[in-house]
Every structure is written in C-alpha cells, then in structure tokens.
Amino acid sequence: MQPIGEKRNPTTDAGVNGDDAWWQGAVIYHIYPRSFLDTTGNGVGDISGIRQRLDYIASLGVDAVWISPFVESPMLDFGYDVSNYLNVDPLFGTMAEFTSLVAEAHDRGLKVLMDQVLSHTSDQHPWFLDSRSSRNSEKADWYVWCDPKPDGSPPNNWLSVFGGSSWQWEPRRSQYYLHNFLRQQPDLNFHNPDVQEAILGVCQHWLEIGVDGFRLDVCAFYFHDQELRNNPANPKRPQGSHFLFNPYSLQLHIRDIGQPENLEFLESMRELCMSFGDRVLLGELHESEGEALHRQYTAPSRLHLAYGYWLLGADRIDAEELVSTAKALGHTLDDGWPCWALDNHDFTRSFTRLGRNKPLLALNAALATMRGATCLYQGAELGLSQADIPFEKLVDPYGREFYPAYLGRDGARTPMPWKTSEDHCGFSSGEPWLPVPENHRSLSVDQQEAMPGSTLHRMRQFLNWRRSIAPLRHGDMAFVEHGTPLLVFKRSFKGENIVCAFNLTDDEHELKLEDAALGAPMTGHGFTTFRKDGCVEIPPDEAYFGVVQ
Amino acid sequence: MTRLNREALIARAILQSPMQPLSRTDWWRGCALYQVYVRSFRDSNGDGIGDLRGVIEKIDYIADLNVDGFWLSPFYPSPQKDFGYDVTDFRSVDPRHGTLGDFIELLELAHERELKVLVDFVPGHTSDEHPWFEESRQDTTNPKADWYVWAEAAKDGSPPNNWLSSFGGSAWTWDPHRSQYYYHPFLPCQPALNLRNPEALDALISELRFWFDLGVDGVRLDAVQCLACDPDFRHNPPISSAGSNILIGGGPNNPFGRQSHLFDRDVPEALDIIQKLRSAAVGYDPERVLIGELADVDSSRLSEKYTIDGQGFHAVYDFDLINTEPAVDALVELLDHRSAFLRTGWLMNVFSNHDSTRSVSNLTEFAVKEGLRREAAKLLVFMQFTLKGGGILYQGEELGLPHPKLKREDLRDPWGINLWPDFDGRDGARTLMPWQSEGRHGGFTDGDEPWINLADTHKALAVDLQTVDQESNLNFVRAFLDWRRHQKLLTLGGERVRDAGLKPLIVWDRYGRGRMMTCVANFSAEPRLFPFGEEVWDEVVDAPGTTVRRTDKGLELPALGFAILARDIDTNTAKQLP
C-alpha cells in the first residue's frame, strides 16, 4: 500500500482497490517521442531525450508517462504502423536505452505505459509479407482477406478512416485485404486464435521487460464481422465541418468495428496483466457511441481506463457538457474509470480548438479533479497553441488526404520548445522533422521556469497539490445542485469530503450554498477565489476547493 | 442529345459508301510514323530526363528511318505522377523537357525534312493540380464546378457506383473540399473532365487549336474510350461466367476485368464530343489529323464507329494487336476481324508502345527463345507495314529490342507498383534508348542519374552497332520503309486476310487497280514452304529482307521469313474482293 503524501514507493505493483490503485485518478503525461527531445541531431526525438527530461516530467506531479509508439516501423503513419513489435526502432534508440528509461522512471516513482498498436500492422511486417504471398502460406489467415464481388469491386461498403474503401486489392493473392486506416496498415484477423496468441505474446514480452501497462490504440477495432455485412447508412448524418469532410461519418460502424469479441479479448489481456500484479490497460475508444462502449469496455476484468473523443473533438466545453459526459460514462462505485483527455497527438490543441486562445487552467484542473484519470499531452503544461503548418510541410497522411477541409495532426505534433534562445527552441541541433512554430518560442520551458505564475508553474503547482489529496484521486464523485454555470461536485474518500467548483466561463459567478456545504477553503492549489458568508465568488478561469464534513 | 445505341451507329457507318482501294490518298492513310517517348529518348542537358533538344539532336536519325513523321509522347507541364499523362498546362512545355521555343524549332526542323509532327493530347482528364480542377473542387457553385465529373456519395458514404479504375481500386475519390466524389478512370490524380459541359469542351478545344495553330500536323488523342461516361452513373454489370474476349491491361486478375464496361467506357455520349473535336481539325490546310487511342474495349469492332469518314477521328490506334494471344490462329482471326469491320474508317497498326510489352517479346517469345530475336523483329515490322493501315513504330522497335525483365525496385510506373507482381507495369517499354554500346547509360544522357536504367540486354543492340551491321534490324527498317513508301498497294490498297489453312503461315492480299500483292509471313521458328497451288503469280517481289527463293512447288521461307508475291487481277476477280 502506498500512503498518499509520503515519498513515492518505486515499485511497479498496481493494486485494484481503493488507494492501492495508482491508476485511479492518475495523471498520465503523454509523450510523443518524435517531438519530445532529439539528442542525436537527426531532427527526430528519441528515447535518450525522454531520459534526459525525466526529472522535468516527475516535477510536474504526474504519476505515469504514456509513450507513443517507438518500435520498428516504416513510419508511414509515424509509428502506428508497426513492422516489428519486439524491438525499438533505430530512429528512436536501442532496447538497452529503453530498459534504462523504464528503470530511471521507476526510480522517480513514474510508471511507464507503452503504446500498443495491435489492431493492424505495417504492410512491411513479416506476418503480412507471408500472409499476402499466397492463399496457402503459413499466415494466410492472419489478416482479413476476401475475394472480390463478381463485378470485381470490394466485398462490402466499409470505409477507411483515412479516406476511401477500406479494402485494398492485392494482386499476389487476387484478393482484397481489409485496412481501417492507410492501405499500408492491414488489419489483423483476431478471429484467428494464432493471431490472438501472437499478440498476447507481444504484450507479455514488454510486461516482462517491466512496462507498467499499455495504452491500447483503437482497441475496439480488433475484430470485424466475419460475415462481412455492410454497415448501414447513418440516419443522423452528422453535420458540421468535423464530419462533412470524411464520408466515414456517413456510416454506422456496427460491422467493421466494435464487435462483441473485442471484449473477450480484452479480458484475456487483463488476465495477462493480472499475472504481473495487474499492470494497467488504458484503451482508446473511437468516436461513435463512445459513451456506451465505455461502460462495456471498462467493466470489471476488462480495461482499467479508457478515453474517448468526447472532449478531444469538442469545439466548446462547458460545465453542462462535462456533467452530462460524466453521467453518461457513469461515476458510481460500480462504474469503470474514464481517462479524461483534452489534448493528444491526434487532435487540434485545446488552446486553439476551444477558441479561447488562452491556457485553460481551470478546465485542466477540473479534468484532473473529476473522477477518472487524466492524460496531459506534452506541451499542454506550457499552454501551447496549435501550430500553423503550410501544406508543403505537412507530413501526416491523414491531413494530406483531406487538406484543406482538415489540416491533419501535424499542428499538434510540433517539437517541444525547451529553450527560448536556441535554434529550434533546443529541441534538436539539426533540422526538425516538423518546424517549431515561432510563436511557441516565448513559451519555452526555460522561459516559463524563470517566470513565476507562468502556465508551467501553475500546472505544476496544481498537479502536485492534487496528488497529495487522496479523495481527488480515489474518491466517489457527486454533482452538486447550484443553479449557476459553474461546475461543482464533491469527492469523498474514507470520510474525507472535498467540494470542488470551477468557473469555465468568461464571467464571474457566485456559488451560493450553505456554509457547511462550502466548507473550509483549501490553499496551495494556486487558484484565487473569495469565500464569503454563504457564498464563494469565483472569477473566470478560477476554481474553489473546500473541505466539508 | 439523342442517344444512339452502338448498333445503330455501326449500321449508319456501313450505309456510307465503303471505301474503294486507292480512292483516297490522304497522307496519313498507310503512313509510317515513329513514336518518340521523349522522357527516354535522349537527354541533352544531363538532368537524367529526355527532352525536346534531345529529339532535335536525333532528328536526322528519325528522318533516316524513312518514316513519314513522328508522334511525341506528352511533354506538357505535369507533376509527372503518370509521366506526363497528368497535365497541368496544355499550352506549354514542362521545363524538364525544354521550352516552347525548343518545340517550335523541332517542328521547323522536322518540316524541313518533310516529317510530319504529331503531339500526344490528353482530352479526357487533367492532373488534379491543373488550375481548372483546383477551381472546380473549391465548391459546387464556381464557374468550373461542372467541368469535372462530380457526384454525391451514396447514402452510406461509399462511392456513387461500382466503377473501378483500370489502375486498381475504385474510380471515385472523395474530395473533402466539396464533400463529393470525383471520377477518375485512371489514377486518382487524374480527374476526368466533364466534356458534356459545353464550356469545358470549348476550353479543351481551344487548347487543341493552340497546337494546330502552331503548325503541328495532328494529334494522337489519349484514351478516347473515356471521353464521356454514363450521365446516370449506372452500375457496370459483372462479366458473364464465360469471361470477356476483351483484353484488359493490368494483369490477368485485375478486378477491372471482371466488369462489363457498359457505362464507363465507349458510351454514346462521346460521339458528339468526337464530332466537335473533328470540327476543330477541319478548318486547317492541310486538315489536322486526329488519331484516337482506343483501349479497354473491343477496339477492332468499334473502330468503325470512331472513324466514320469525315466525322470521327481520322484513324484509331488500338491495342488489339498488342493484346492478342501470340498464336497464328488468334492473329489471323484478329486480322480478318479488323479488315472486315472497317468499311469507311481507318486503323493504324501498333505492335508496341510505351504502355505495352515490347512486341518481339510479346508476340514472338517462341522465336526469341530459339535465338531468333532479330528475325522475329524483322517479321513483325514487315507485318506492321504491309497490313492495311500503316503503322506506328515505337522507339527501339527499329532495333528489335526485347522487353527487359524488371525487379520491383526498378519500377517507376504507379500502375505496376499497384499491381505488382501480377503486372509489372509499363516501365519495361520505357527504358532508355540505347544509342551507344559503350559508355554509361547507352549515350542517353551525359548526366549521372537517368530517371530509369538502361536495360543490360539492350547494350549489344545499340544504334552505333546496328548502323554498321548490314544485317541489323535498324538497316532493315531503313531499307524496307524506303522501299515501301512508293508502294501504293501497301499504303492505300484494299485488304483480304486469307484463312489460317496454311498456318503457321499468315497470308494476306493487298490490291487495287488491277494488281494484287500477296504477303506471306512464316510465324514459326521452322522453315516452311508456301505452296503455289493453282494460283499463278508473275513476280516474286524483291523487297528488302524478303525471301525470293522459289522452287516449282512454291516459295521456301526460312524460319520467321516473309515474302511478297504479285500478279495482275482481272475485273471479275476484283469484284469478288471485299
């Protein structure tokens, strides 16, 4: 058991109940290694770069890191197309460097979650090279193959997330294969027990190396309908620019993904994790019906945590939105645990996306305080904006496909600005794979370290404070009726109760409750409010925390 | 617009008076043309890519082949994703290939040598980087919104119908700007123009006239089977279980071949477009010539429709000879078919081009295996230029180049890369022209890195070696075409293909004005006798390369040998000829 507030115990055990479960309410710092820190000068970040900045990460008051893919890949989808699950890509470093990273993170009390991209491989993976070679090869059935329809066209209407049919013709077999993303990302056939065994073997390998768990990429995409039935059209065709650009949203994805067999497989994964003292599974759920999926996917014996796109894709987030999402996901004792995420490598940075063009300290604090874990994407602690990248510099295949209706993911993947006065803000001594935006320079880590009250200091202060308060990590959550646009809830754990109130609007609001319900104001979190008799005045982007009996 | 079905059109053509042998003498009937694939012909500036100044350097080489003219593959500004068949500006020259000034100089030099010049014109699609498309894709209301073929997604978000690209995959690509699909019969970077839109057609025709005004003698029009598609976007049915007799590129299993292309190829709506294109050529003196490339369809059968005298194209350039099974029965059937279907129209004979397997490896692999490559190549040239229609000789064919075997890493062609290894694409016909047997890159470039490699097997067949070898393919072609250009029966005469009873001999007659030439080709690697039977010839024609050894029983043809016999014909005989 790890007492809250004491020096962290550098173990890799993760319990399943109460304050033993580090993952409940954990803050997970999400590292996109290509853009974190380059120590070799080749313009691409690397494992050594992460090792050099572990003290920085630990200082933020986070519990774990999730590292985007660093295993061997032709990098057509920047590592989400794996050609060898068992080895570090030379671009990022060596296996020895990675095991050192794990040990050094553990020394600092940081858990390490590895990104596992299991739904599909690269078309350069030896499994696929064998599978496509003939219909009789050893791994012939490891991917999803199908004859064309009599008119030569693909077997059904399934569409790729990245545009076009999700079926690609393969002349070597005279068959189509399924790919939910790029055609260079063939979909593994999880209906084949050999594939399941191989994938579990991959996961076991990394658990033995000592990672504390996995972030599971698109974990509802593992299985497909074996009868290959068409997806129905989406009767509620979503409107708005986010959906119009991609015909994918015109289908209800009930056959190509989200099949019930996914759940059984996740139970096998969980069993494997249990055999290592319950290492943690954080699943990525796709957009449509993510809330319903969440309840199934985070039920006992499945995922520990899951995140959907509810907030990542939103252009506007207010208290009402957060309350209704949390209610939909469920926040009673029996419900699974969500992982709140405002930013990641796939979505426009919230600074820009939410149209407020300022760091959203209260919103970030709210997400770190609501029941659930939180992902903090690198750069969010600096209040970085989305980078503007001209088409000729875009490298993301998703963005290049749908430009300019959709600008792709590169604007959220630009390198971390470390040092204000250095070339490329100290990210690399060479030419970075994506440019460092000039307007990120003044937000560099060194500048913010030197400036009291900077976004970095505020985030760090808040996260470290929050970490020491057990109810904010493990407690139950109850929403409080108050009649204002504020977000107000109470977290309770082992007899400790804390009321939390956040002003996510641009106007000051008064929270009027009985004094007993408002409790005694807490300090140390960095927010400023005015506690009066029977009320608290909360200015815009501020938050109140009070201890109640 | 009236939608005539194809049978009605063919009937209309047949009702026109059939052509009498030798009755029309337009220069292009029965002409010999040379196809220059500019990219691989000669690089004058060392950047690794062939250019117009390279063609200028070699203009006398072309003239010395004794052809009537040449056709240049596309040299327009292009992102080169399909090597020039994705045009961004129809009125200019890609800097990689030179300047418009270079072109004008080449045109003048050619005309001084009495060589006609044809350019390749791509009417059916542009590059997706063409300003027209960039404007059209902006929204559904811009002035060029209807210049390309746009369609809403099906209800479930999938493409509007089942049409496939012959290069692999759906023929529809989603465009996020308009939230609509656009149609592309070939690569997604080649959106199809909507030529049923009068403004788009007028704009295209003014681009065409730009070249006619400059003085080019004609155009080879790319992929005229795709000038229009079904306005209702009806689904293509699958082919019958018996399969299709139409040979489709892209390898034996290309899914494109599983559809009957009723609605995306050769649709009735194209005919009005073709007539407008023809009108654009008429106002010039001499009239500019339109040679339409017809592929993916039964082009021998459909040529009549596309070349109805005075209304359609002047001639069709088809793929049937390229795609035919390399067997005597199949060849004879095809040649007879071609002859029979042409009443008023015209077909050019093509055995190789930049899209095909080189002919000597394609049609006469049996002979290449026996070490008879040179003989086989001469036989094919003989056939090409004694059959009715005239021919277009593809660069390197005069050298008898075999088709090189390429490795996956050597491929540059997106079609081959898509369909490898079922189909290795078109690069084998696009390797560098071998000018010199010694030195790097066969004398193609003085630079270090040509865009594609010289085939090893082509070094020993280089121009410099063949020039000094009297028995070479090159010297045969020069001599044969020099002799042929004065043979009116061969350029303009009627044709009758005899049945395959004498196989492996292929026999056909050319005739007109009381005289007949009978051509005999031994399509085998064994010597064969051509028996005279009851027919009496008064002459064994002593043409370059032909066999003249006659005995009492007949003509003794060596392996892959060929001969021409001639005799007078009386009016009665003439009446029985087609």
PDB file of C-alpha atoms in Angstrom, chain A residues 53-155:
ATOM      1  CA  ARG A  53      13.898  15.065 -19.195  1.00  0.00           C
ATOM      2  CA  LEU A  54      12.579  12.573 -16.613  1.00  0.00           C
ATOM      3  CA  ASP A  55      13.204  14.983 -13.760  1.00  0.00           C
ATOM      4  CA  TYR A  56      11.209  17.612 -15.600  1.00  0.00           C
ATOM      5  CA  ILE A  57       8.333  15.179 -16.105  1.00  0.00           C
ATOM      6  CA  ALA A  58       8.404  13.993 -12.473  1.00  0.00           C
ATOM      7  CA  SER A  59       8.407  17.606 -11.292  1.00  0.00           C
ATOM      8  CA  LEU A  60       5.034  18.122 -12.968  1.00  0.00           C
ATOM      9  CA  GLY A  61       3.375  15.953 -10.356  1.00  0.00           C
ATOM     10  CA  VAL A  62       2.265  13.292 -12.796  1.00  0.00           C
ATOM     11  CA  ASP A  63       2.020   9.601 -11.989  1.00  0.00           C
ATOM     12  CA  ALA A  64       2.944   7.976 -15.262  1.00  0.00           C
ATOM     13  CA  VAL A  65       4.071   8.505 -18.796  1.00  0.00           C
ATOM     14  CA  TRP A  66       2.443   7.099 -21.915  1.00  0.00           C
ATOM     15  CA  ILE A  67       4.932   6.977 -24.751  1.00  0.00           C
ATOM     16  CA  SER A  68       3.601   6.933 -28.322  1.00  0.00           C
ATOM     17  CA  PRO A  69       4.995   4.102 -30.483  1.00  0.00           C
ATOM     18  CA  PHE A  70       8.763   3.715 -30.643  1.00  0.00           C
ATOM     19  CA  VAL A  71       9.042   0.192 -32.041  1.00  0.00           C
ATOM     20  CA  GLU A  72      10.207  -0.603 -35.561  1.00  0.00           C
ATOM     21  CA  SER A  73       8.062   0.932 -38.263  1.00  0.00           C
ATOM     22  CA  PRO A  74       8.346   2.302 -41.806  1.00  0.00           C
ATOM     23  CA  MET A  75       6.722   5.407 -40.212  1.00  0.00           C
ATOM     24  CA  LEU A  76       4.094   5.955 -42.891  1.00  0.00           C
ATOM     25  CA  ASP A  77       1.736   6.655 -40.007  1.00  0.00           C
ATOM     26  CA  PHE A  78       4.562   7.725 -37.715  1.00  0.00           C
ATOM     27  CA  GLY A  79       4.879   4.524 -35.737  1.00  0.00           C
ATOM     28  CA  TYR A  80       1.241   3.487 -35.773  1.00  0.00           C
ATOM     29  CA  ASP A  81       2.292   1.050 -38.494  1.00  0.00           C
ATOM     30  CA  VAL A  82       4.459  -1.489 -36.718  1.00  0.00           C
ATOM     31  CA  SER A  83       6.825  -3.758 -38.621  1.00  0.00           C
ATOM     32  CA  ASN A  84       8.415  -5.342 -35.535  1.00  0.00           C
ATOM     33  CA  TYR A  85       6.632  -5.348 -32.212  1.00  0.00           C
ATOM     34  CA  LEU A  86       9.633  -6.531 -30.237  1.00  0.00           C
ATOM     35  CA  ASN A  87      12.349  -4.026 -30.969  1.00  0.00           C
ATOM     36  CA  VAL A  88      12.990  -0.316 -30.617  1.00  0.00           C
ATOM     37  CA  ASP A  89      13.193   1.479 -33.953  1.00  0.00           C
ATOM     38  CA  PRO A  90      16.793   2.629 -34.503  1.00  0.00           C
ATOM     39  CA  LEU A  91      15.409   6.091 -35.187  1.00  0.00           C
ATOM     40  CA  PHE A  92      14.494   6.311 -31.513  1.00  0.00           C
ATOM     41  CA  GLY A  93      17.390   4.387 -29.962  1.00  0.00           C
ATOM     42  CA  THR A  94      18.069   0.937 -28.619  1.00  0.00           C
ATOM     43  CA  MET A  95      16.438  -1.656 -26.433  1.00  0.00           C
ATOM     44  CA  ALA A  96      19.089  -1.015 -23.764  1.00  0.00           C
ATOM     45  CA  GLU A  97      18.179   2.658 -23.712  1.00  0.00           C
ATOM     46  CA  PHE A  98      14.544   1.787 -23.286  1.00  0.00           C
ATOM     47  CA  THR A  99      15.146  -0.569 -20.341  1.00  0.00           C
ATOM     48  CA  SER A 100      17.244   2.164 -18.739  1.00  0.00           C
ATOM     49  CA  LEU A 101      14.389   4.584 -19.300  1.00  0.00           C
ATOM     50  CA  VAL A 102      11.989   2.249 -17.511  1.00  0.00           C
ATOM     51  CA  ALA A 103      14.363   1.850 -14.553  1.00  0.00           C
ATOM     52  CA  GLU A 104      15.044   5.579 -14.311  1.00  0.00           C
ATOM     53  CA  ALA A 105      11.339   6.386 -14.479  1.00  0.00           C
ATOM     54  CA  HIS A 106      10.643   3.891 -11.713  1.00  0.00           C
ATOM     55  CA  ASP A 107      13.383   5.480  -9.608  1.00  0.00           C
ATOM     56  CA  ARG A 108      11.375   8.697  -9.808  1.00  0.00           C
ATOM     57  CA  GLY A 109       8.089   6.990  -8.984  1.00  0.00           C
ATOM     58  CA  LEU A 110       6.831   7.298 -12.556  1.00  0.00           C
ATOM     59  CA  LYS A 111       5.008   4.434 -14.207  1.00  0.00           C
ATOM     60  CA  VAL A 112       5.629   3.729 -17.883  1.00  0.00           C
ATOM     61  CA  LEU A 113       2.743   2.934 -20.238  1.00  0.00           C
ATOM     62  CA  MET A 114       3.649   1.730 -23.682  1.00  0.00           C
ATOM     63  CA  ASP A 115       1.520   2.397 -26.765  1.00  0.00           C
ATOM     64  CA  GLN A 116       0.473  -0.902 -28.339  1.00  0.00           C
ATOM     65  CA  VAL A 117      -0.916  -0.769 -31.871  1.00  0.00           C
ATOM     66  CA  LEU A 118      -2.447  -4.199 -32.152  1.00  0.00           C
ATOM     67  CA  SER A 119      -5.398  -3.811 -34.498  1.00  0.00           C
ATOM     68  CA  HIS A 120      -3.194  -3.680 -37.542  1.00  0.00           C
ATOM     69  CA  THR A 121       0.435  -3.940 -38.537  1.00  0.00           C
ATOM     70  CA  SER A 122       2.524  -2.278 -41.205  1.00  0.00           C
ATOM     71  CA  ASP A 123       2.324  -3.928 -44.603  1.00  0.00           C
ATOM     72  CA  GLN A 124       6.064  -4.441 -44.135  1.00  0.00           C
ATOM     73  CA  HIS A 125       5.578  -6.660 -41.081  1.00  0.00           C
ATOM     74  CA  PRO A 126       6.894 -10.184 -41.793  1.00  0.00           C
ATOM     75  CA  TRP A 127       3.482 -11.559 -40.815  1.00  0.00           C
ATOM     76  CA  PHE A 128       1.842  -9.617 -43.613  1.00  0.00           C
ATOM     77  CA  LEU A 129       4.620 -10.317 -46.116  1.00  0.00           C
ATOM     78  CA  ASP A 130       3.950 -14.005 -45.523  1.00  0.00           C
ATOM     79  CA  SER A 131       0.176 -13.640 -45.492  1.00  0.00           C
ATOM     80  CA  ARG A 132      -0.019 -11.783 -48.787  1.00  0.00           C
ATOM     81  CA  SER A 133       2.399 -14.111 -50.557  1.00  0.00           C
ATOM     82  CA  SER A 134      -0.275 -16.732 -51.229  1.00  0.00           C
ATOM     83  CA  ARG A 135      -3.576 -18.124 -50.049  1.00  0.00           C
ATOM     84  CA  ASN A 136      -1.720 -21.169 -48.742  1.00  0.00           C
ATOM     85  CA  SER A 137       1.052 -19.512 -46.801  1.00  0.00           C
ATOM     86  CA  GLU A 138       1.562 -20.232 -43.128  1.00  0.00           C
ATOM     87  CA  LYS A 139      -0.027 -16.957 -42.075  1.00  0.00           C
ATOM     88  CA  ALA A 140      -2.548 -16.845 -44.914  1.00  0.00           C
ATOM     89  CA  ASP A 141      -5.389 -16.277 -42.450  1.00  0.00           C
ATOM     90  CA  TRP A 142      -3.636 -13.798 -40.148  1.00  0.00           C
ATOM     91  CA  TYR A 143      -5.161 -10.820 -41.918  1.00  0.00           C
ATOM     92  CA  VAL A 144      -8.652 -10.214 -43.278  1.00  0.00           C
ATOM     93  CA  TRP A 145      -8.776 -11.424 -46.882  1.00  0.00           C
ATOM     94  CA  CYS A 146     -11.726 -11.663 -49.199  1.00  0.00           C
ATOM     95  CA  ASP A 147     -12.500 -12.385 -52.831  1.00  0.00           C
ATOM     96  CA  PRO A 148     -13.930  -9.535 -54.878  1.00  0.00           C
ATOM     97  CA  LYS A 149     -17.605  -9.397 -55.662  1.00  0.00           C
ATOM     98  CA  PRO A 150     -18.493 -10.823 -59.096  1.00  0.00           C
ATOM     99  CA  ASP A 151     -18.099  -7.345 -60.593  1.00  0.00           C
ATOM    100  CA  GLY A 152     -14.569  -7.060 -59.223  1.00  0.00           C
ATOM    101  CA  SER A 153     -15.442  -4.466 -56.627  1.00  0.00           C
ATOM    102  CA  PRO A 154     -14.649  -4.766 -52.896  1.00  0.00           C
ATOM    103  CA  PRO A 155     -16.674  -7.217 -50.796  1.00  0.00           C
TER     104      PRO A 155
END
